[in-house]
Each structure stands twice: as C-alpha cells, then as structure tokens.
Coordinates of C-alpha atoms in Angstrom, one line a residue:
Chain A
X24 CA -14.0 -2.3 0.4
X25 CA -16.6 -0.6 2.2
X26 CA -20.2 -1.3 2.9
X27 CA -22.3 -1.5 0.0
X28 CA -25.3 0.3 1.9
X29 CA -22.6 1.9 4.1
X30 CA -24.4 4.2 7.1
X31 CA -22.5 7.6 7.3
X32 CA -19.8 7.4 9.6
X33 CA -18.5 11.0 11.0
X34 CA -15.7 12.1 13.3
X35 CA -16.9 14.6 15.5
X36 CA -14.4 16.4 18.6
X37 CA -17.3 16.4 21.2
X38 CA -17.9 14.1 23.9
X39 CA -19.8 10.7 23.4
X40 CA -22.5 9.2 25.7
X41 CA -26.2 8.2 26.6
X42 CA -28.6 11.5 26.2
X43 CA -25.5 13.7 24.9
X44 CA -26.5 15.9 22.4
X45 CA -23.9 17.5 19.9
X46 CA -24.7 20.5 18.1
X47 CA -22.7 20.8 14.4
X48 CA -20.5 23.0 12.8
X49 CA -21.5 24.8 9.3
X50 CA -19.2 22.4 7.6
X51 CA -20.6 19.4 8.9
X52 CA -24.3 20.6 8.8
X53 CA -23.6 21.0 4.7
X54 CA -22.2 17.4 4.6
X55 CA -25.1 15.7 6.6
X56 CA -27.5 18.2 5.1
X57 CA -26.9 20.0 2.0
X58 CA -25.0 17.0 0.3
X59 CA -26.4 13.7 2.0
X60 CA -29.7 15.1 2.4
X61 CA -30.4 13.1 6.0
X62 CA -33.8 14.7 7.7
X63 CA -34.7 14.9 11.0
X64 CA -34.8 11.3 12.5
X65 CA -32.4 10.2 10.1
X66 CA -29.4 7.7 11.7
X67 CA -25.7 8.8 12.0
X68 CA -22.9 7.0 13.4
X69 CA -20.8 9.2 15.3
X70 CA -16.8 8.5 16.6
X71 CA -14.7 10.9 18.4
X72 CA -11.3 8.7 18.9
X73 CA -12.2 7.9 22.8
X74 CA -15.3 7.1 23.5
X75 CA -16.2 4.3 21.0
X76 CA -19.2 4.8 17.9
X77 CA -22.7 5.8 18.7
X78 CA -25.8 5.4 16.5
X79 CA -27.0 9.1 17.0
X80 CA -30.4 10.6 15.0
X81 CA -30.7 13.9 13.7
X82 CA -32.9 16.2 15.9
X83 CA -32.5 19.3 14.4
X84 CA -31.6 19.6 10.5
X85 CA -30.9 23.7 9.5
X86 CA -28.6 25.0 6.5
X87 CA -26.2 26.2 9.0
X88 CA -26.0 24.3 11.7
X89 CA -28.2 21.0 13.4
X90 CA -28.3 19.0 16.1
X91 CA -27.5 15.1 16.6
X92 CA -28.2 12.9 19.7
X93 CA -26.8 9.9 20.9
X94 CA -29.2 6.9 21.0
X95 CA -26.7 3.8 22.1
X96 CA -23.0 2.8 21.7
X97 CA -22.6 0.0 18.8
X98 CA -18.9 -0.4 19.3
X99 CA -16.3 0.3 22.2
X100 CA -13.0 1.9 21.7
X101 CA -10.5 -0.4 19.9
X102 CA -7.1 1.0 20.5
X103 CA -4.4 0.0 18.2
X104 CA -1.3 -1.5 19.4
X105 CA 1.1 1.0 20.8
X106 CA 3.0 1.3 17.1
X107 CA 4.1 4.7 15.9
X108 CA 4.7 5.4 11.7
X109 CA 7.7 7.5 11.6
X110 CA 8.0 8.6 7.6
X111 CA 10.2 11.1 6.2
X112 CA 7.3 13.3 3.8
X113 CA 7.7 13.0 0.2
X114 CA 5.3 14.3 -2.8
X115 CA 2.2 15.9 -1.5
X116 CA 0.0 13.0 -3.1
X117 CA 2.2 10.5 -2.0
X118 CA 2.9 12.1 1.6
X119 CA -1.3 12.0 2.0
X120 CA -1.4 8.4 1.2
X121 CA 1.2 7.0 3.5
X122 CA -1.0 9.0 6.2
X123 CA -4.1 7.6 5.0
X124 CA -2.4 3.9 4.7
X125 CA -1.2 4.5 8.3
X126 CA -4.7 5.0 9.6
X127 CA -6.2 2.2 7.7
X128 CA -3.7 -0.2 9.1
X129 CA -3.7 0.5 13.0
X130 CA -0.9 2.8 13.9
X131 CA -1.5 5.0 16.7
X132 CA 0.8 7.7 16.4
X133 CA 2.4 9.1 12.6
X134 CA 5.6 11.0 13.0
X135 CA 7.0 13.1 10.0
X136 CA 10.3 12.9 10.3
X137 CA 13.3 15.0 8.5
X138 CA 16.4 13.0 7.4
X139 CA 19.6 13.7 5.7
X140 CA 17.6 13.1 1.9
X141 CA 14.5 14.5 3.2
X142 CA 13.7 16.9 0.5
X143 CA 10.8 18.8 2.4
X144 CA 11.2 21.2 4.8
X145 CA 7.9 21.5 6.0
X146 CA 4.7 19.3 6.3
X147 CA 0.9 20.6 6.8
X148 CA 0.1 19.4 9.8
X149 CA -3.4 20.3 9.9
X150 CA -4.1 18.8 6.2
X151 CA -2.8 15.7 7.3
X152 CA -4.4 15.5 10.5
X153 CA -7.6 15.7 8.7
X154 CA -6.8 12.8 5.9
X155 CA -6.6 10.6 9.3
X156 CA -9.8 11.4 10.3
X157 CA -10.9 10.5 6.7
X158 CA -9.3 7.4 6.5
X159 CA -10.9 6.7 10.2
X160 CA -14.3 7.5 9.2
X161 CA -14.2 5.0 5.9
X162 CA -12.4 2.1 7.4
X163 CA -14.8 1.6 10.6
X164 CA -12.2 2.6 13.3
X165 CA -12.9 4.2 16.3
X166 CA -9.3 5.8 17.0
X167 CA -7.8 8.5 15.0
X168 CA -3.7 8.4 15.0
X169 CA -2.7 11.8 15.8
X170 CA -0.6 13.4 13.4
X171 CA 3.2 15.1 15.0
X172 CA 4.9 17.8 13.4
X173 CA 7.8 17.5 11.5
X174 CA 10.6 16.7 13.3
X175 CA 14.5 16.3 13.3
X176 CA 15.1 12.0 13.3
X177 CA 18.6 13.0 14.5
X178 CA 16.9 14.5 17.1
X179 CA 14.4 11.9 18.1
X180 CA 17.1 9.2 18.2
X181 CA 18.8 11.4 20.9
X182 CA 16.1 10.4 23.0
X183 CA 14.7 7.5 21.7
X184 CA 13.0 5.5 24.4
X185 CA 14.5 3.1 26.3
X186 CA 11.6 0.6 26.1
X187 CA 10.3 1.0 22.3
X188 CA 12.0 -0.6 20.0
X189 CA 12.1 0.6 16.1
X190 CA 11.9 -1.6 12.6
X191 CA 13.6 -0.1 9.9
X192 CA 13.5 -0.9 6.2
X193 CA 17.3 -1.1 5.2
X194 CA 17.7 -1.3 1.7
X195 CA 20.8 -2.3 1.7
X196 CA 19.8 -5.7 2.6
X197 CA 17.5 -6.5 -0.2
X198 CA 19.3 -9.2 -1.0
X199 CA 19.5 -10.6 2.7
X200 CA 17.8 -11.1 5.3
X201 CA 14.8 -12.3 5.1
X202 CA 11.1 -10.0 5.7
X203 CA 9.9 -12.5 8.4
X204 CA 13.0 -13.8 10.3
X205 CA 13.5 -10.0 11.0
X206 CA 10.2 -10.2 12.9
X207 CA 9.9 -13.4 14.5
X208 CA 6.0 -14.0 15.4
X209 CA 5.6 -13.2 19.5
X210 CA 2.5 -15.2 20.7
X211 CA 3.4 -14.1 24.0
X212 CA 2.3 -10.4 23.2
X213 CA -1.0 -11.4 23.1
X214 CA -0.6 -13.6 26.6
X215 CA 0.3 -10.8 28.0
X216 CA -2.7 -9.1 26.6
X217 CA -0.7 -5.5 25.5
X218 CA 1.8 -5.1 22.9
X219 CA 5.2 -3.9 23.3
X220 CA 6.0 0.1 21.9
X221 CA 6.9 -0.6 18.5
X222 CA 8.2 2.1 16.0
X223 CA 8.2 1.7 12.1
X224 CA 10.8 4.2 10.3
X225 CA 10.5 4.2 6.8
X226 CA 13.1 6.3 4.9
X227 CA 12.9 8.7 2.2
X228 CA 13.6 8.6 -1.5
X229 CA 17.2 8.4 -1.9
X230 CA 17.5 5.7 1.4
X231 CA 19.9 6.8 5.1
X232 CA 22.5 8.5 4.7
X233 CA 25.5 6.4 5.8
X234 CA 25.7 8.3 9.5
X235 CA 21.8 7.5 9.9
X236 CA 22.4 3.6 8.4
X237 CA 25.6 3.5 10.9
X238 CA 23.4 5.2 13.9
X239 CA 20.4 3.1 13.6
X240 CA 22.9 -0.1 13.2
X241 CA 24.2 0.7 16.7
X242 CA 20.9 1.5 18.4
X243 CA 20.1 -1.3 20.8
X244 CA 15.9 -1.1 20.0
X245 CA 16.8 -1.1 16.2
X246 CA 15.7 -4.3 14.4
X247 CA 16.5 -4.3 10.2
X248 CA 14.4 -5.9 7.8
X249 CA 14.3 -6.3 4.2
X250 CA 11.3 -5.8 2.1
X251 CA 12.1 -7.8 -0.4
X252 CA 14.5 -7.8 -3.9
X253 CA 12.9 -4.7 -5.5
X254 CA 13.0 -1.7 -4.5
X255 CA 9.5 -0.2 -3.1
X256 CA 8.6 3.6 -3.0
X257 CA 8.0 4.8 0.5
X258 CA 4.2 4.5 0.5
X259 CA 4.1 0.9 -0.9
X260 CA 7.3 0.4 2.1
X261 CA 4.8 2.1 4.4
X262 CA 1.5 -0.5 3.9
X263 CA 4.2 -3.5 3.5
X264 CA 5.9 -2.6 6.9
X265 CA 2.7 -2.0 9.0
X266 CA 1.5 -5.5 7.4
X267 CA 4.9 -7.4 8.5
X268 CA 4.4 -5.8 11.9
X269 CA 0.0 -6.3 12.5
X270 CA 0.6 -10.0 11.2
X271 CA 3.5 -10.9 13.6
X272 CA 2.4 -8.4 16.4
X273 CA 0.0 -6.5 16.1
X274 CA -3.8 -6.8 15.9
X275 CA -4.4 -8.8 12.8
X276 CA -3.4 -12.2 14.8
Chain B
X20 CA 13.1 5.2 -2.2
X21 CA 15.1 5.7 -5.4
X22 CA 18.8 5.8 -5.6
X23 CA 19.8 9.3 -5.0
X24 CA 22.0 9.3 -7.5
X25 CA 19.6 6.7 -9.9
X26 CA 21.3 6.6 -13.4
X27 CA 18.0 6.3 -16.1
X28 CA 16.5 2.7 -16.0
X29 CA 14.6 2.7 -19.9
X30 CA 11.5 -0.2 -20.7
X31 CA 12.2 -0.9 -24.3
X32 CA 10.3 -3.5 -26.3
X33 CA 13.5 -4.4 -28.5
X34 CA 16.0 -7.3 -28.3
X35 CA 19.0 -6.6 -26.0
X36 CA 22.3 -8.3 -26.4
X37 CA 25.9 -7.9 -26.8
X38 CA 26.6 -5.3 -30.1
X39 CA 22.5 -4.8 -30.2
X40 CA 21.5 -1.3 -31.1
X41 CA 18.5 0.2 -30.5
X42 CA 16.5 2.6 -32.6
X43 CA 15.0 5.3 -30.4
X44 CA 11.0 6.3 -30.9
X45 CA 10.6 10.0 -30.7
X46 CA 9.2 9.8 -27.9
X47 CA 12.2 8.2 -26.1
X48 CA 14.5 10.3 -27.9
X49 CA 12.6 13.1 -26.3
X50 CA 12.6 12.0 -22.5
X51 CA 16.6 11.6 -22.8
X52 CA 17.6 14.6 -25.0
X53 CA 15.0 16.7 -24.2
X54 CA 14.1 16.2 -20.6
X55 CA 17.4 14.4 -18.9
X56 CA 19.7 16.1 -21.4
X57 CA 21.9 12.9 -22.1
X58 CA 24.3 13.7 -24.7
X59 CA 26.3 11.3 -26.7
X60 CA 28.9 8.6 -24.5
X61 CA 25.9 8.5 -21.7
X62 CA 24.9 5.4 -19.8
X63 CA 21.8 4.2 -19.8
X64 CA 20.5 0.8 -18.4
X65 CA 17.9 -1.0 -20.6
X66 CA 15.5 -3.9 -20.1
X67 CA 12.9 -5.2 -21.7
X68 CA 11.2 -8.0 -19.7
X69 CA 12.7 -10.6 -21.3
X70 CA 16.5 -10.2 -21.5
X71 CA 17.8 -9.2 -18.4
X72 CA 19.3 -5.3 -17.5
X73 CA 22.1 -4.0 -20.0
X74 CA 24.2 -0.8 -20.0
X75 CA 23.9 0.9 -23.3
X76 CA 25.3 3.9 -24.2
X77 CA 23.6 6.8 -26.5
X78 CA 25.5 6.2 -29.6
X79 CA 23.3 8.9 -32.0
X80 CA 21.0 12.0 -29.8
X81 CA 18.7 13.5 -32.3
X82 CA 15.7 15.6 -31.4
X83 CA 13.1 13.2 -33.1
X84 CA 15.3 10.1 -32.4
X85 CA 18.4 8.3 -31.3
X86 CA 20.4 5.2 -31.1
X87 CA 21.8 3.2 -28.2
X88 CA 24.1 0.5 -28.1
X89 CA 24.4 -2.2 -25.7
X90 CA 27.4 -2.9 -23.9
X91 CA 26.9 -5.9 -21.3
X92 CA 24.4 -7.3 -18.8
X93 CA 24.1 -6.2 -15.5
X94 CA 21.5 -7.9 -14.2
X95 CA 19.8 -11.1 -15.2
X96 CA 16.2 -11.6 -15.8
X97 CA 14.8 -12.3 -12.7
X98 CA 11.4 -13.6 -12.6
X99 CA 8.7 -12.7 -10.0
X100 CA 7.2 -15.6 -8.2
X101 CA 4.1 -17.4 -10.4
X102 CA 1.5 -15.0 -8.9
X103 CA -1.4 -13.5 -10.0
X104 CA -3.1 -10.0 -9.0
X105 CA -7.2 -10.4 -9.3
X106 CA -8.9 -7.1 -8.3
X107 CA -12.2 -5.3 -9.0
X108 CA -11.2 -1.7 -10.6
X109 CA -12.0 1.0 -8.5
X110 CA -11.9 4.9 -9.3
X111 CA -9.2 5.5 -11.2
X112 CA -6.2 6.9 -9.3
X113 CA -6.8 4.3 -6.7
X114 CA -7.1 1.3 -10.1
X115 CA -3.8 3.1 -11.2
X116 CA -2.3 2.7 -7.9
X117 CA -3.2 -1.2 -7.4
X118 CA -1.6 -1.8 -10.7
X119 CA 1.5 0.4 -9.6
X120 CA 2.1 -1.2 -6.7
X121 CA 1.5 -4.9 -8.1
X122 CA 4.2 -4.4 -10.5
X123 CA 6.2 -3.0 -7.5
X124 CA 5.6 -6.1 -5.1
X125 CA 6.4 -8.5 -8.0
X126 CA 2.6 -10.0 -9.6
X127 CA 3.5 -12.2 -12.4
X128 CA 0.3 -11.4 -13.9
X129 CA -2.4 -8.3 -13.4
X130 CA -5.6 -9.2 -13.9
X131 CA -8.9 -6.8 -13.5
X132 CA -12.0 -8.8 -12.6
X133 CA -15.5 -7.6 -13.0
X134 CA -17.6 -9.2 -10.1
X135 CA -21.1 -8.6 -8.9
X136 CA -20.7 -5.3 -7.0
X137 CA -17.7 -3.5 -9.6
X138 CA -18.8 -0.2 -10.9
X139 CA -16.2 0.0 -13.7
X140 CA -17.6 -1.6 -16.6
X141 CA -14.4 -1.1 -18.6
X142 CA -10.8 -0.2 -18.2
X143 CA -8.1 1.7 -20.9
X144 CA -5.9 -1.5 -20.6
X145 CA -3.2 0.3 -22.1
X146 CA -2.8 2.8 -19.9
X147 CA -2.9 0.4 -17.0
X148 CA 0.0 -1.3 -18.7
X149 CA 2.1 1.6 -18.9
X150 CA 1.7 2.0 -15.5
X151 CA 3.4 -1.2 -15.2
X152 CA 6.3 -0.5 -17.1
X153 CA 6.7 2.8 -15.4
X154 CA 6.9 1.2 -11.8
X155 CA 9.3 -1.7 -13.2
X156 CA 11.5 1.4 -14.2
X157 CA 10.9 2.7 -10.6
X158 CA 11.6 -0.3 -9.1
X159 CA 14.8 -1.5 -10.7
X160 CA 12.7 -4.8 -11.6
X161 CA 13.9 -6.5 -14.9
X162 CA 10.4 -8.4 -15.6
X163 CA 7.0 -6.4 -16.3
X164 CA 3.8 -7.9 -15.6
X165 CA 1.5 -8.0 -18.0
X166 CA -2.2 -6.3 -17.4
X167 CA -4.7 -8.4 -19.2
X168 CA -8.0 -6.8 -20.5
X169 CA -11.6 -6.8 -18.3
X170 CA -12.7 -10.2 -17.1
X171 CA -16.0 -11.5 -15.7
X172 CA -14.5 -13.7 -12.4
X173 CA -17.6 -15.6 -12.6
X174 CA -16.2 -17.2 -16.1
X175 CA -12.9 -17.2 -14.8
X176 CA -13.6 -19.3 -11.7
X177 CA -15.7 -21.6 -14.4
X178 CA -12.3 -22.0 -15.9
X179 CA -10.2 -21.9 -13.0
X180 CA -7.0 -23.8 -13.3
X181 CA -6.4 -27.0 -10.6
X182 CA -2.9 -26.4 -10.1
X183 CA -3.5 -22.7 -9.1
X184 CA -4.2 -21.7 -5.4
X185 CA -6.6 -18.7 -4.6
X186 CA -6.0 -16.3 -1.5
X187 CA -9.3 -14.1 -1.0
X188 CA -9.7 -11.4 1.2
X189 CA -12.7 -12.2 2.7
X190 CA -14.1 -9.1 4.6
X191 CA -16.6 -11.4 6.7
X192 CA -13.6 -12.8 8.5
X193 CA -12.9 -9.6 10.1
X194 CA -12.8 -10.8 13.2
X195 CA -12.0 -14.4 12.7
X196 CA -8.9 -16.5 11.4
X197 CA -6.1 -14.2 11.9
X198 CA -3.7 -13.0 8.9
X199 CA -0.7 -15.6 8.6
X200 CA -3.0 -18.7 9.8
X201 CA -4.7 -18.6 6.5
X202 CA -1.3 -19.0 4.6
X203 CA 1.4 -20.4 6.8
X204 CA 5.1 -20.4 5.4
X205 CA 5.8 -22.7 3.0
X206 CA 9.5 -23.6 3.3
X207 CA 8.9 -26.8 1.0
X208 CA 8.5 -24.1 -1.9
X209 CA 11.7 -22.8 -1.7
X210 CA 13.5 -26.0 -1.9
X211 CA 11.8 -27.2 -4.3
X212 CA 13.1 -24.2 -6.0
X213 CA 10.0 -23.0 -7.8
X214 CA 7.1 -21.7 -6.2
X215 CA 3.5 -23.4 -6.8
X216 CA 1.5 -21.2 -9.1
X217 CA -1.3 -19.2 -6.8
X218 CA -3.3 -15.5 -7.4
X219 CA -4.8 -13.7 -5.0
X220 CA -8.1 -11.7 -4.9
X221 CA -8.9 -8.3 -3.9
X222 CA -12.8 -7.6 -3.8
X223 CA -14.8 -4.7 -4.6
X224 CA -15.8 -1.9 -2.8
X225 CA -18.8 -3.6 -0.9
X226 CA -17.4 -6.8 -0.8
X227 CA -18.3 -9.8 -2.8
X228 CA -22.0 -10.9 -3.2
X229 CA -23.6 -13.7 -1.7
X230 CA -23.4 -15.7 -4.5
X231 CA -19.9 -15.1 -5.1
X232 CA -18.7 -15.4 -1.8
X233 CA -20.5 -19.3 -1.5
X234 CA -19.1 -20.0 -4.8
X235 CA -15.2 -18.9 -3.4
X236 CA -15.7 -20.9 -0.1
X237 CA -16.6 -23.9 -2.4
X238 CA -13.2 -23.5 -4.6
X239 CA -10.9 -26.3 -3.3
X240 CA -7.9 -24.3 -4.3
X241 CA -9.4 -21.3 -2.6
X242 CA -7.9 -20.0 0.6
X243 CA -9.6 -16.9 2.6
X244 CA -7.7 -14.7 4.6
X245 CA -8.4 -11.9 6.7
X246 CA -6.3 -8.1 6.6
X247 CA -7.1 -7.5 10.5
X248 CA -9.7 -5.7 12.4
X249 CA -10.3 -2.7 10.3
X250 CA -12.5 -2.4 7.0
X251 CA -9.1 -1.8 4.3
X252 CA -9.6 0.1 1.1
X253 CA -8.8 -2.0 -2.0
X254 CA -5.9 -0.5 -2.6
X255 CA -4.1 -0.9 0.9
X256 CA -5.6 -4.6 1.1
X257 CA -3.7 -5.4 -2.3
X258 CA -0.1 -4.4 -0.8
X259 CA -0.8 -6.2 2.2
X260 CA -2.1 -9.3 0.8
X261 CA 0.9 -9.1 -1.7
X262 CA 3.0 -8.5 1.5
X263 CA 2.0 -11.5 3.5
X264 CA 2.2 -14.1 0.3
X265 CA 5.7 -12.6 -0.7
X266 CA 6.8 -12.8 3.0
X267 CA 5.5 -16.5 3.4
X268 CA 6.1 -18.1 0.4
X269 CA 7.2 -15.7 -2.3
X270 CA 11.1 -14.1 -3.1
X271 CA 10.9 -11.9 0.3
X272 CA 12.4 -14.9 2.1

C-alpha cells in the first residue's frame, strides 16, 4: 500500500545533515538515472538508519556516478521497539519474505537461527541484509534491522540475557492457550516511555525438537503462545507473531 | 512448520464416509504413485471441505489412476469463523500469497475487490482457488475457503449486508487510533457460541480514493483500524489484520 505518486525513497550508508553532500555509487547513479530518469534539481528522499529522512535534490546527474544534497530533514529517526526476530531459515523465497515481513513490521534486530529441524546450513547474509533495506525504503521507515549471521539457538540460549525475555510459537498448544492471554496488553510500557527487550522465536518446518520444547519450557524469559488451531508456515507465524507483539507492546498502540 | 513426519493430507471434491471409495483422477494418481511412491495398504488422510478429515487407504495404485477407501474420521469439520477476506489484487506472487495465507489464518470467504486505484483488471480465479486448497492441505485445515470471481467494491458496498461488520485498514490513521482500540475483544461472541458475521478490507497499493475512503467512513457497520506506524505492503497488512480479528474475536482465543 504505498503512495500512489510515491517520491523515491533510497537507503544510502553516508552521513545525513544540513549542507551534506553525498556523492553515489554506479549502482545507485543507474537507478536514480538510467532507470528513473531524475535530472538535476530533481527531489530524493534519502535515509541512512540513524539520522532520520532528508529531502535531498540532485546536483550532479552522470551515467556513472552523481551527486545529491541535503536540503532539510522531513522526519526524525523512529526506532523500533527493542524486539529481535529470531527465525530458523527455510526456502530461499520464503526465508526472504520473513526478512522482508520483519522489516515492515518494526523489529530491530533479525537473527537466523539453526535448530535441531533446521534444514539449512547456511544463510546469505549479505542478500538478506539488502531485502531489509528494500523493505525499509518502500514501507517509509527510517531504521534498517540489521541482519545476524546464522547462528547455533543452542548456543544463544546459553547466554540468553537475563533481562530480555522471548515469545515462542509452541505448536503444541494449538489447541490451548489462548493468542492474547499469552501476551497480556502492558500500558505501563508506554508510561515508562521504552519498551522492554523482547525476542520473537519462530521455529522451523518440522516444529522444536523435544530437548528445545523442554529447554525453552524451563527458561525463566520464555513466554508460549498459540497462534491459533491451524497450523501456520513460518512466514505467515512470523507477520502473526510480530502483530501479537506491536499491538500489545510495541509501537502500533 | 509442517509435521516432520506429515503423512499426505489430499483435497478431494468427492463424498467421504464410512466404506466410501474414491476414484482417483490421473492427476492424483500421479502425485501419490508417481511422486510420494505410496503403494497399496498406505494411509492417506482425505478431506473435502465439507465432511470432516478421514483415513483412507490406497486400495487400487495405477499409473493413470487409483482408488482409496475410507476408513474413519479423524477430524471433524471444523468451520472457520464467518469472515470474509476483501483485498485489491496486486502483482501476482504477492495476490497468490494473500490468498495463501487467508486460507492459512482461517477466511471463510476470499473475495478480490476492484477499487479505484487496482491495477489488476482481472484475475485466473481458478488458480487462486487452487491456491486455497493447497494451503488447507498445508495447514491441516478441514474447510477451504472459497475464492469468488473479480468484484467492483463500489457495488458491493451498494449491496452491503446489515448484519455484516467491516474492518478497513485505513492508511490515513497511521498515526492515530492504535491497533486493538478499533476492535476490542469481544468475549460476548464466544458465549454466544457463534461469532457475528464481519470481513475485513485490505486496500490497494496507493490506498483507497477519496471517494472511497468518505463512502467507508460513512458505512455504519464499517470499522477503521490502523497496522502501526509504518506504511505495510498488502500482503503483510492481510496477515496482520487477520491476526488481530482472529486474536480478538475469532477461534485464536
């Protein structure tokens, strides 16, 4: 649902500020040039994940390379809450969406995470970095979630902190508790003005392994919750989880 | 998040019962000689919307058909809530995907809308709907939503039924009324043991017009809601509006 007449909106990794002047890489310069065909004068808005959007005008268009400049901040940084996605990576096509979903939805960190049914062995970091910059630029956000390599959940609940606590989606209790009791609604959160650290896990295909189910049972910070009397794949899991948690939490309150 | 171990769940569009026996179409008999390799004596389970979920076992494997034979019900029918899915198609993985993950989140009833700002002047229906079936499969549902043809939601609202609540996703509210405000939990619903009929609306890319946007604020049974700070794709915003109705007054509780 974007924009009809929807401004470009680009992620750039340069400092952000009044009179700053970012020079572009081939890649971009093709993009704002070759393929959007902005000229000189021509109005970009620019994010870098830190220092808000800026309404920046081309001052130099070239085949490759150009110049932008930064006329005035239109929005401040808006953090997310402090909520991290940890997944366990599935299909390619699916693995992209879930980042993508992430993204859209306000996490702040993604975690790939290996399990006991985790099928992959290995993740490309860098192309999924890049689909959260994508999914940044279209849905108006000024952050970008970083992206973590893959990593062991054994290993991460070894030293899980003390002060974050983790959601996970248990199937086994489809037919139990309740989405919303699992998450009670904390208006104090927002008294207080920060959120909590919150984690998401959402398992693979194939669910926890009993050891995982029996070690994230017995972990203080663990809260299960059911998503409901079918049985969702991981992506749809993902968008439904981080909607549970930004309508009870997070920043959709 | 399958069942490791997921025996075959089959969609067929044939009568189950005790003794029934199926008559396979080549193209079944295919998928569960051919490609899964079942051989006579296997299990399958069956449903077909209507009748509940019933092991069957191959009783005839043939290379351009096949029989199976019911044995008993496992599961009864079990009816999502009396919702609707309205939403403007969109490019066609993404139109795919919102019908996927309806039929996933338990929609009643698919229905693609054609409103001011929709490209898609047509959709393959029948494709769509086989996308249904496939994630009921998926799921382990026992119902499959039906996907209705191309719709003007201008003629629709002229006809819009009075018993039947609409939650829109208004983008305009971005910032505004906050995500479970706009549809507290209804704990009336559940007592009374069925759930009041109600759809919800996904816009298009670029949002509703004008036009249509006065005529849903003037809808008494109308309801807008908004998906949090950031600008959602359609897709994602059809999960998570499907997410906060299931959780607040659908068969997530």
């Amino acid at each position: 649902m974007e924009a009809k007449s929807a401004k470009i909106r680009l992620y750039v990794d340069h400092p952000l500020g009044q009179g700053q002047s970012i020079d572009l890489a081939r890649e971009q310069a093709h993009y704002l040039f070759g393929v959007m065909r902005l000229a000189e004068g021509a109005a970009v808005a620019l994010f870098n994940g830190r220092d808000g959007e800026w309404l920046a005008k081309v001052a130099e268009a070239g085949k490759r390379g150009g110049r932008l400049e930064c006329i005035a901040q239109t929005r401040p940084l808006q953090m997310p809450p402090d909520l991290w996605l940890l997944f366990a990576p599935i299909k390619k096509a699916r693995t992209d969406f879930i980042v993508e979903k992430a993204a859209e939805m306000g996490a702040a960190r993604i975690l790939p995470v290996q399990t006991d049914f985790t099928n992959s062995e290995r993740i490309r970091q860098d192309r999924l970095q890049a689909h959260a910059v994508e999914a940044a630029e279209q849905c108006g956000g000024t952050y970008v979630p970083e992206v973590a390599e893959l990593q062991k959940l054994s290993r991460m609940l070894d030293h899980w902190p003390a002060d974050r606590r983790l959601m996970f989606c248990d199937e086994a209790l489809a037919d139990g508790a309740p989405a919303r009791s699992g998450l009670p609604d904390d208006p104090a959160a927002s008294e207080r003005g920060t959120s909590e650290p919150w984690a998401i896990l959402i398992g693979p295909e194939g669910g926890f392994s009993e050891a995982e189910r029996a070690r994230l049972h017995a972990l203080p910070q663990a809260q299960a919750v059911s998503l409901g009397p079918r049985i969702l794949r991981a992506d749809t899991a993902a968008v439904a989880a981080l909607t549970l948690w930004q309508s009870s939490r997070g920043d959709w309150r």
